[in-house]
Tab-separated table of C-alpha atoms and ligand atoms in Angstrom:
chain	number	residue	atom	x	y	z
M	15	MET	CA	0.020	-0.069	-0.053
M	16	SER	CA	1.583	3.299	-0.906
M	17	ALA	CA	1.708	5.988	1.695
M	18	ASP	CA	-0.824	8.799	2.049
M	19	ILE	CA	1.745	11.060	3.530
M	20	VAL	CA	5.589	10.865	3.196
M	21	ILE	CA	7.676	11.423	6.228
M	22	GLN	CA	11.308	12.192	5.865
M	23	GLU	CA	13.354	11.389	8.942
M	24	VAL	CA	15.818	14.243	9.953
M	25	CYS	CA	16.925	13.155	13.478
M	26	PRO	CA	20.502	12.230	12.362
M	27	ARG	CA	21.013	15.737	10.858
M	28	ASP	CA	18.619	18.358	12.475
M	29	GLY	CA	18.276	16.177	15.656
M	30	LEU	CA	21.915	15.858	16.471
M	31	GLN	CA	23.261	19.181	15.131
M	32	ILE	CA	22.194	21.042	18.203
M	33	GLU	CA	23.049	18.458	20.877
M	34	PRO	CA	25.786	19.703	23.104
M	35	ILE	CA	27.497	16.180	23.037
M	36	VAL	CA	28.992	14.739	19.920
M	37	VAL	CA	27.444	11.338	19.259
M	38	PRO	CA	30.183	8.873	18.231
M	39	THR	CA	30.186	7.972	14.498
M	40	ASP	CA	29.315	4.231	15.125
M	41	VAL	CA	26.366	5.281	17.284
M	42	LYS	CA	25.153	7.547	14.461
M	43	VAL	CA	25.481	4.782	11.933
M	44	ALA	CA	23.609	2.393	14.122
M	45	LEU	CA	20.846	4.896	14.600
M	46	ILE	CA	20.537	5.420	10.792
M	47	ASP	CA	20.777	1.723	10.122
M	48	ARG	CA	17.924	1.123	12.606
M	49	LEU	CA	15.818	3.957	11.086
M	50	SER	CA	16.274	2.616	7.635
M	51	VAL	CA	14.468	-0.674	8.328
M	52	LEU	CA	11.451	1.062	9.749
M	53	GLY	CA	9.913	2.041	6.445
M	54	PHE	CA	11.436	5.518	5.706
M	55	ARG	CA	11.878	6.268	2.050
M	56	ARG	CA	13.893	9.295	2.834
M	57	ILE	CA	16.549	9.850	5.776
M	58	GLU	CA	18.612	13.113	6.107
M	59	ALA	CA	21.696	11.312	7.382
M	60	GLY	CA	24.045	14.295	8.089
M	61	SER	CA	25.376	17.622	6.833
M	62	PHE	CA	28.518	18.789	5.061
M	63	VAL	CA	29.086	22.055	6.591
M	64	SER	CA	31.975	23.753	8.419
M	65	GLN	CA	32.935	21.655	11.328
M	66	LYS	CA	33.603	24.896	13.244
M	67	ALA	CA	29.969	25.853	12.754
M	68	VAL	CA	28.576	22.407	13.665
M	69	PRO	CA	31.175	20.168	15.473
M	70	ALA	CA	28.347	17.593	16.182
M	71	LEU	CA	28.195	16.597	12.601
M	72	ALA	CA	31.815	16.926	11.434
M	73	ASP	CA	31.925	13.195	10.767
M	74	GLY	CA	29.369	13.241	7.946
M	75	ASP	CA	31.828	11.695	5.422
M	76	ALA	CA	32.499	8.626	7.790
M	77	VAL	CA	28.701	8.348	8.527
M	78	PHE	CA	27.696	8.227	4.886
M	79	ARG	CA	30.600	5.669	4.091
M	80	SER	CA	29.472	3.436	6.805
M	81	ILE	CA	25.663	3.277	6.771
M	82	VAL	CA	23.904	0.354	5.076
M	83	ARG	CA	22.449	1.484	1.754
M	84	ARG	CA	19.018	0.014	1.541
M	85	GLU	CA	16.950	-0.385	-1.710
M	86	GLY	CA	14.269	2.358	-1.928
M	87	VAL	CA	15.843	4.531	0.812
M	88	VAL	CA	17.170	7.899	-0.319
M	89	PHE	CA	19.931	9.193	1.897
M	90	VAL	CA	20.026	13.143	1.933
M	91	ALA	CA	22.869	15.383	2.991
M	92	LEU	CA	22.436	19.082	3.973
M	93	ILE	CA	24.875	21.521	2.305
M	94	PRO	CA	25.509	25.246	2.374
M	95	ASN	CA	27.935	25.666	-0.515
M	96	LEU	CA	30.061	24.025	-3.221
M	97	ARG	CA	32.504	22.512	-0.840
M	98	GLY	CA	29.505	20.772	0.786
M	99	ALA	CA	28.230	19.557	-2.536
M	100	GLU	CA	31.569	18.115	-3.424
M	101	ARG	CA	31.838	16.307	-0.090
M	102	ALA	CA	28.248	15.036	-0.417
M	103	LEU	CA	29.026	13.616	-3.926
M	104	GLN	CA	32.279	12.141	-2.602
M	105	ALA	CA	30.234	10.437	0.160
M	106	ASP	CA	27.588	9.091	-2.387
M	107	ALA	CA	24.658	11.051	-1.074
M	108	ASP	CA	21.456	10.211	-3.135
M	109	GLU	CA	20.206	13.740	-2.550
M	110	VAL	CA	21.747	17.115	-1.706
M	111	ASN	CA	19.793	19.547	0.402
M	112	PHE	CA	20.962	23.013	-0.079
M	113	VAL	CA	19.958	25.635	2.522
M	114	MET	CA	19.514	29.261	2.561
M	115	SER	CA	17.297	31.413	4.731
M	116	ALA	CA	14.394	33.659	3.523
M	117	SER	CA	15.584	36.151	6.189
M	118	GLU	CA	18.767	37.588	5.068
M	119	THR	CA	19.691	38.357	8.778
M	120	HIS	CA	19.404	34.621	9.629
M	121	ASN	CA	21.275	33.687	6.544
M	122	ARG	CA	24.260	35.799	7.581
M	123	VAL	CA	24.148	34.470	11.038
M	124	ASN	CA	23.824	30.720	9.919
M	125	MET	CA	25.714	30.742	6.697
M	126	GLY	CA	27.957	33.848	6.899
M	127	MET	CA	26.551	35.056	3.600
M	128	ASP	CA	23.938	37.383	2.104
M	129	HIS	CA	21.371	36.016	-0.248
M	130	GLN	CA	23.526	36.874	-3.217
M	131	GLY	CA	26.274	34.723	-1.791
M	132	SER	CA	24.034	31.898	-1.155
M	133	LEU	CA	22.371	31.981	-4.599
M	134	SER	CA	25.802	32.113	-6.317
M	135	ALA	CA	26.684	29.136	-4.258
M	136	LEU	CA	23.540	27.357	-5.338
M	137	ALA	CA	24.448	27.962	-9.002
M	138	GLU	CA	27.848	26.421	-8.388
M	139	VAL	CA	26.227	23.462	-6.651
M	140	THR	CA	23.945	22.761	-9.491
M	141	ALA	CA	26.718	22.837	-11.960
M	142	ALA	CA	28.783	20.420	-9.687
M	143	ILE	CA	25.978	17.950	-9.122
M	144	GLY	CA	24.797	17.620	-12.748
M	145	ARG	CA	22.869	14.333	-12.732
M	146	ARG	CA	24.823	12.671	-10.020
M	147	ALA	CA	22.262	13.323	-7.195
M	148	VAL	CA	18.904	15.031	-6.758
M	149	LEU	CA	19.073	18.682	-5.679
M	150	ASN	CA	16.502	19.822	-3.062
M	151	ALA	CA	16.549	23.537	-1.986
M	152	THR	CA	15.392	24.449	1.449
M	153	LEU	CA	14.185	27.940	2.379
M	154	ALA	CA	14.769	28.326	6.106
M	155	THR	CA	12.861	30.811	8.207
M	156	ALA	CA	10.060	30.731	5.530
M	157	PHE	CA	7.371	31.346	8.083
M	158	GLY	CA	9.237	33.731	10.307
M	159	CYS	CA	12.628	34.689	11.628
M	160	PRO	CA	13.809	35.055	15.069
M	161	PHE	CA	15.746	38.285	14.099
M	162	GLU	CA	13.462	39.852	11.528
M	163	GLY	CA	9.998	38.450	12.390
M	164	GLU	CA	7.362	37.923	9.652
M	165	GLN	CA	8.704	36.966	6.162
M	166	HIS	CA	6.603	38.482	3.352
M	167	GLU	CA	5.018	35.993	1.035
M	168	GLY	CA	6.218	37.834	-2.116
M	169	LYS	CA	9.895	37.414	-0.994
M	170	VAL	CA	9.430	33.728	-0.229
M	171	LEU	CA	7.801	33.121	-3.685
M	172	ARG	CA	10.518	35.076	-5.528
M	173	LEU	CA	13.199	33.044	-3.711
M	174	ILE	CA	11.486	29.827	-4.656
M	175	GLU	CA	11.339	30.878	-8.264
M	176	THR	CA	14.938	31.674	-8.075
M	177	TYR	CA	15.638	28.274	-6.636
M	178	LEU	CA	13.828	26.557	-9.437
M	179	ARG	CA	15.530	28.756	-12.023
M	180	LEU	CA	18.956	27.715	-10.613
M	181	GLY	CA	18.168	23.983	-10.873
M	182	ALA	CA	16.560	22.927	-7.671
M	183	GLN	CA	14.342	19.860	-8.333
M	184	SER	CA	12.350	20.018	-5.193
M	185	ILE	CA	11.721	22.611	-2.508
M	186	THR	CA	11.456	22.579	1.342
M	187	LEU	CA	9.827	25.374	3.288
M	188	ALA	CA	11.256	25.339	6.891
M	189	ASP	CA	9.777	26.835	9.889
M	190	THR	CA	13.258	27.039	11.634
M	191	THR	CA	11.899	28.428	15.038
M	192	GLY	CA	8.249	27.429	15.097
M	193	MET	CA	6.774	30.726	13.998
M	194	ALA	CA	4.222	29.257	11.675
M	195	ASN	CA	0.524	28.778	12.521
M	196	PRO	CA	-2.177	26.801	10.602
M	197	LYS	CA	-3.641	29.981	8.961
M	198	LEU	CA	-0.307	31.023	7.633
M	199	VAL	CA	0.709	27.432	6.673
M	200	ARG	CA	-2.542	27.056	4.621
M	201	GLN	CA	-1.957	30.395	2.858
M	202	ARG	CA	1.709	29.779	2.094
M	203	VAL	CA	1.250	26.226	0.946
M	204	LYS	CA	-1.614	27.232	-1.403
M	205	SER	CA	0.575	29.948	-2.910
M	206	VAL	CA	3.813	27.790	-3.136
M	207	LEU	CA	1.831	24.913	-4.888
M	208	GLY	CA	1.229	27.409	-7.631
M	209	LEU	CA	4.999	27.157	-8.349
M	210	VAL	CA	6.037	23.583	-7.202
M	211	PRO	CA	4.105	20.272	-7.719
M	212	ARG	CA	2.888	18.695	-4.569
M	213	ALA	CA	5.201	15.630	-4.961
M	214	GLN	CA	8.163	18.059	-4.874
M	215	LEU	CA	7.284	20.134	-1.878
M	216	THR	CA	8.287	19.297	1.603
M	217	LEU	CA	7.362	21.122	4.969
M	218	HIS	CA	9.642	21.183	7.818
M	219	PHE	CA	8.176	22.197	11.067
M	220	HIS	CA	9.735	22.836	14.513
M	221	ASN	CA	7.456	22.404	17.589
M	222	THR	CA	9.056	25.449	19.360
M	223	ARG	CA	5.634	26.956	20.174
M	224	GLY	CA	3.765	23.703	20.395
M	225	LEU	CA	2.040	24.050	16.932
M	226	GLY	CA	4.193	21.467	15.090
M	227	LEU	CA	1.606	18.718	14.512
M	228	ILE	CA	-1.236	21.049	13.900
M	229	ASN	CA	0.873	22.840	11.329
M	230	VAL	CA	1.522	19.469	9.615
M	231	MET	CA	-2.228	18.814	9.480
M	232	ALA	CA	-2.929	22.164	8.071
M	233	GLY	CA	-0.203	21.698	5.414
M	234	PHE	CA	-1.504	18.310	4.529
M	235	GLU	CA	-5.182	19.604	4.162
M	236	ALA	CA	-3.796	22.398	2.041
M	237	GLY	CA	-2.269	19.861	-0.323
M	238	ALA	CA	1.304	19.168	0.985
M	239	LEU	CA	2.378	15.498	1.016
M	240	ARG	CA	5.952	15.578	2.354
M	241	PHE	CA	6.877	16.453	5.888
M	242	ASP	CA	10.154	16.280	7.763
M	243	ALA	CA	10.085	14.884	11.255
M	244	SER	CA	12.720	13.893	13.867
M	245	LEU	CA	12.783	10.862	16.111
M	246	GLY	CA	11.992	11.868	19.671
M	247	GLY	CA	11.311	15.406	18.577
M	248	LEU	CA	14.917	16.293	18.740
M	249	GLY	CA	16.418	19.119	16.709
M	250	GLY	CA	17.053	22.822	16.129
M	251	CYS	CA	19.356	25.152	14.371
M	252	PRO	CA	22.295	26.143	16.496
M	253	PHE	CA	22.317	29.617	14.894
M	254	ALA	CA	18.666	30.577	15.727
M	255	PRO	CA	17.948	31.895	19.253
M	256	GLY	CA	15.305	29.876	21.145
M	257	ALA	CA	15.413	26.998	18.457
M	258	SER	CA	13.978	23.751	19.678
M	259	GLY	CA	12.995	20.406	18.412
M	260	ASN	CA	11.347	19.314	15.058
M	261	VAL	CA	7.926	17.744	14.838
M	262	CYS	CA	8.371	14.280	16.583
M	263	THR	CA	8.327	11.384	14.176
M	264	GLU	CA	6.671	8.895	16.392
M	265	ASP	CA	3.958	11.436	17.532
M	266	LEU	CA	3.268	12.322	13.957
M	267	VAL	CA	3.046	8.693	12.918
M	268	ASN	CA	0.646	8.023	15.857
M	269	LEU	CA	-1.471	10.885	14.843
M	270	CYS	CA	-1.665	9.720	11.195
M	271	ARG	CA	-2.481	6.107	12.378
M	272	GLU	CA	-5.292	7.394	14.781
M	273	ILE	CA	-6.956	9.376	11.884
M	274	GLY	CA	-6.431	6.662	9.204
M	275	LEU	CA	-3.529	8.066	7.234
M	276	ASN	CA	-1.015	5.461	6.050
M	277	THR	CA	2.579	6.416	6.574
M	278	GLY	CA	4.159	3.051	5.660
M	279	LEU	CA	6.158	3.395	8.997
M	280	ASP	CA	6.511	0.905	11.833
M	281	LEU	CA	5.198	2.861	14.860
M	282	GLU	CA	6.169	0.256	17.472
M	283	GLY	CA	9.655	0.132	16.033
M	284	LEU	CA	9.906	3.938	16.187
M	285	ILE	CA	8.701	4.173	19.704
M	286	ALA	CA	11.288	1.426	20.775
M	287	LEU	CA	14.096	3.294	19.049
M	288	SER	CA	12.996	6.647	20.457
M	289	ARG	CA	13.224	5.172	23.851
M	290	THR	CA	17.036	4.564	23.295
M	291	LEU	CA	17.573	8.282	22.607
M	292	PRO	CA	17.941	9.617	26.175
M	293	SER	CA	20.852	7.315	26.889
M	294	MET	CA	22.477	8.241	23.612
M	295	ILE	CA	22.290	11.999	24.263
M	296	GLY	CA	22.085	12.072	27.933
M	297	HIS	CA	18.751	13.811	28.578
M	298	PRO	CA	14.987	13.143	28.092
M	299	VAL	CA	13.556	13.838	24.568
M	300	PRO	CA	10.346	16.027	23.877
M	301	GLY	CA	8.355	13.382	22.026
M	302	GLN	CA	5.183	12.313	23.960
M	303	VAL	CA	4.008	8.994	22.514
M	304	ALA	CA	7.310	7.121	23.376
M	305	ARG	CA	6.737	8.296	26.943
M	306	ALA	CA	2.946	7.589	27.161
M	307	GLY	CA	2.752	4.700	24.840
M	308	ARG	CA	0.068	4.302	22.138
M	309	ALA	CA	-3.662	5.160	22.992
M	310	CYS	CA	-4.309	1.458	22.524
M	311	ASP	CA	-1.712	0.361	25.136
M	312	LEU	CA	-4.077	-0.175	28.012
M	313	HIS	CA	-2.962	-0.596	31.734
M	314	SER	CA	-4.073	-3.193	34.145
M	315	VAL	CA	-6.187	-2.040	37.099
M	316	PRO	CA	-3.874	-1.427	40.142
M	317	LEU	CA	-3.717	-4.379	42.663
M	318	GLY	CA	-6.150	-4.220	45.506
M	319	ILE	CA	-8.826	-2.394	43.509
M	320	THR	CA	-12.029	-4.442	43.020
M	321	LEU	CA	-14.236	-3.704	40.151
M	322	THR	CA	-17.868	-4.104	41.088
M	323	ASP	CA	-21.038	-2.969	39.359
N	23	COA	N1	32.439	21.607	4.661
N	23	COA	C1	33.538	21.606	5.447
N	23	COA	N2	34.268	22.782	5.679
N	23	COA	C2	33.862	23.959	5.080
N	23	COA	C3	32.787	23.891	4.201
N	23	COA	C4	31.956	22.775	4.084
N	23	COA	N3	30.871	22.719	3.317
N	23	COA	N4	32.584	25.123	3.702
N	23	COA	C5	33.618	25.903	4.225
N	23	COA	N5	34.311	25.128	5.077
N	23	COA	C6	35.492	25.532	5.900
N	23	COA	C7	36.385	26.396	5.223
N	23	COA	O1	37.468	25.592	4.501
N	23	COA	C8	36.924	27.144	6.328
N	23	COA	O2	37.965	26.389	7.049
N	23	COA	P1	39.270	26.940	7.720
N	23	COA	O3	38.831	28.102	8.735
N	23	COA	O4	39.944	25.715	8.253
N	23	COA	O5	40.017	27.669	6.586
N	23	COA	C9	35.836	27.304	7.336
N	23	COA	O6	34.940	26.265	7.024
N	23	COA	C10	35.126	28.647	7.174
N	23	COA	O7	34.754	28.810	5.846
N	23	COA	P2	34.563	30.213	5.138
N	23	COA	O8	34.493	29.941	3.713
N	23	COA	O9	35.629	31.158	5.628
N	23	COA	O10	33.123	30.887	5.665
N	23	COA	P3	32.407	31.131	7.008
N	23	COA	O11	33.250	30.987	8.063
N	23	COA	O12	31.685	32.256	6.849
N	23	COA	O13	31.411	29.737	7.000
N	23	COA	C11	29.822	28.351	6.221
N	23	COA	C12	30.469	29.697	6.056
N	23	COA	C13	28.586	28.338	5.208
N	23	COA	C14	30.777	27.225	5.750
N	23	COA	C15	29.279	28.105	7.624
N	23	COA	O14	28.631	29.262	8.027
N	23	COA	C16	28.512	26.950	7.830
N	23	COA	O15	28.999	25.800	7.626
N	23	COA	N6	27.278	27.036	8.203
N	23	COA	C17	26.176	25.990	8.205
N	23	COA	C18	25.556	26.169	9.546
N	23	COA	C19	24.520	25.004	9.642
N	23	COA	O16	24.765	23.842	9.455
N	23	COA	N7	23.374	25.292	10.319
N	23	COA	C20	22.393	24.375	10.558
N	23	COA	C21	21.628	23.730	9.422
N	23	COA	S1	20.654	24.925	8.472
N	24	ZN	ZN1	15.036	22.266	11.210
C-alpha cells in the first residue's frame, strides 16, 4: 500500500546538530541503520558544513561511508555551499539539500553570507552535481525569523522561483523556530503549490511553540504531501535563538495512524528506537508517544482495586 503522507526522518541531521555532546560515529551509523528498516523512504543522514559551525556533525563523510544503503531509501545530505556539495558527492549521498534562509539576517548568522552569496553558491552546486544526485533546496525561516520576524510571501515566492531557475528539483519550506501557525501554513502552501508540484514540496516544522503537529495537518489539508520529522522530537538550528525540536516522528506517525492516514512506517519500532535516545544523548527527549505509549496500550487495574457494578 503506498503511503498517504511521506515522512522524511531528519533526526540524524537536524536532531543531532544542536546536541551539546558529539554522538560517536558508530552510534550515529547504528541509529541510521535502525531507522532505515522502519519504512522510511527518505532519511537526512548528516550535513557537510563547516566543522567549526557544527562540530556535532563533523563526521558526515564517515557516517555516509558506513551506513547500510537499502534499496528504496534515499539518503540526503544538507549542504551550504560548493564544498559541501563536493563532499556529499564524494560520500555518495543520493540527494543534496542546499539551504539558505528567507531572512537575510538569519542567513548571515547561519551561513555567513547574504542572499546573493548563497544564490551564487547554489548555481555552483547545481553545476557540480549535474545528474549525480537529486538537488533539493530548503528555504529556512520561511514562516518567520527570530531576528526579522514575519517574512513576506512575495519574497518567499520570489526566492523559490529563483531556486527553481537555478536548478532545484524540489523545495522545502522550513519553519526554523516554530513561528508558523495553521492559517499562515494554509496560505503559504496554497501559494507555493502554484510554483511547485505537490510531490516536490516538503514542509519542515519545529514544535518550538507547540504548533508542530497542527501545522503538519494544516499543510496536509492544504495539499502538501511530504513532511520532515525527527525521532524523539530532537532538533534545532544552532544559529537561531530559542530554537527547539522538530515535529516528533513517532508522535506524527501516531497521529496519522489514529486518523487513518497510512505512513508506511513501523510505529512500534519507532517508539522502541526513540526510547533509546535519552541514553544516547544524555537527557530526556520532547516526544510524547514514546513516553505515554500508544492510546491502545491499556493498563491493568492497580492491585487491590475491586471492580464491582
Ligand atoms: N564543509 C567543511 N568545511 C567547510 C565547508 C564545508 N561545506 N565550507 C567551508 N568550510 C570551511 C572552510 O574551508 C574554512 O575552514 P578553515 O577555517 O579551516 O580555513 C571554514 O569552514 C570557514 O569557511 P569560510 O568560507 O571562511 O566561511 P564562514 O566561516 O563564513 O562559514 C559556512 C560559512 C557556510 C561554511 C558556515 O557558516 C556553515 O557551515 N554554516 C552551516 C550552519 C549549519 O549547518 N546550520 C544548521 C543547518 S541549516
Ligand atoms: Zn530544522
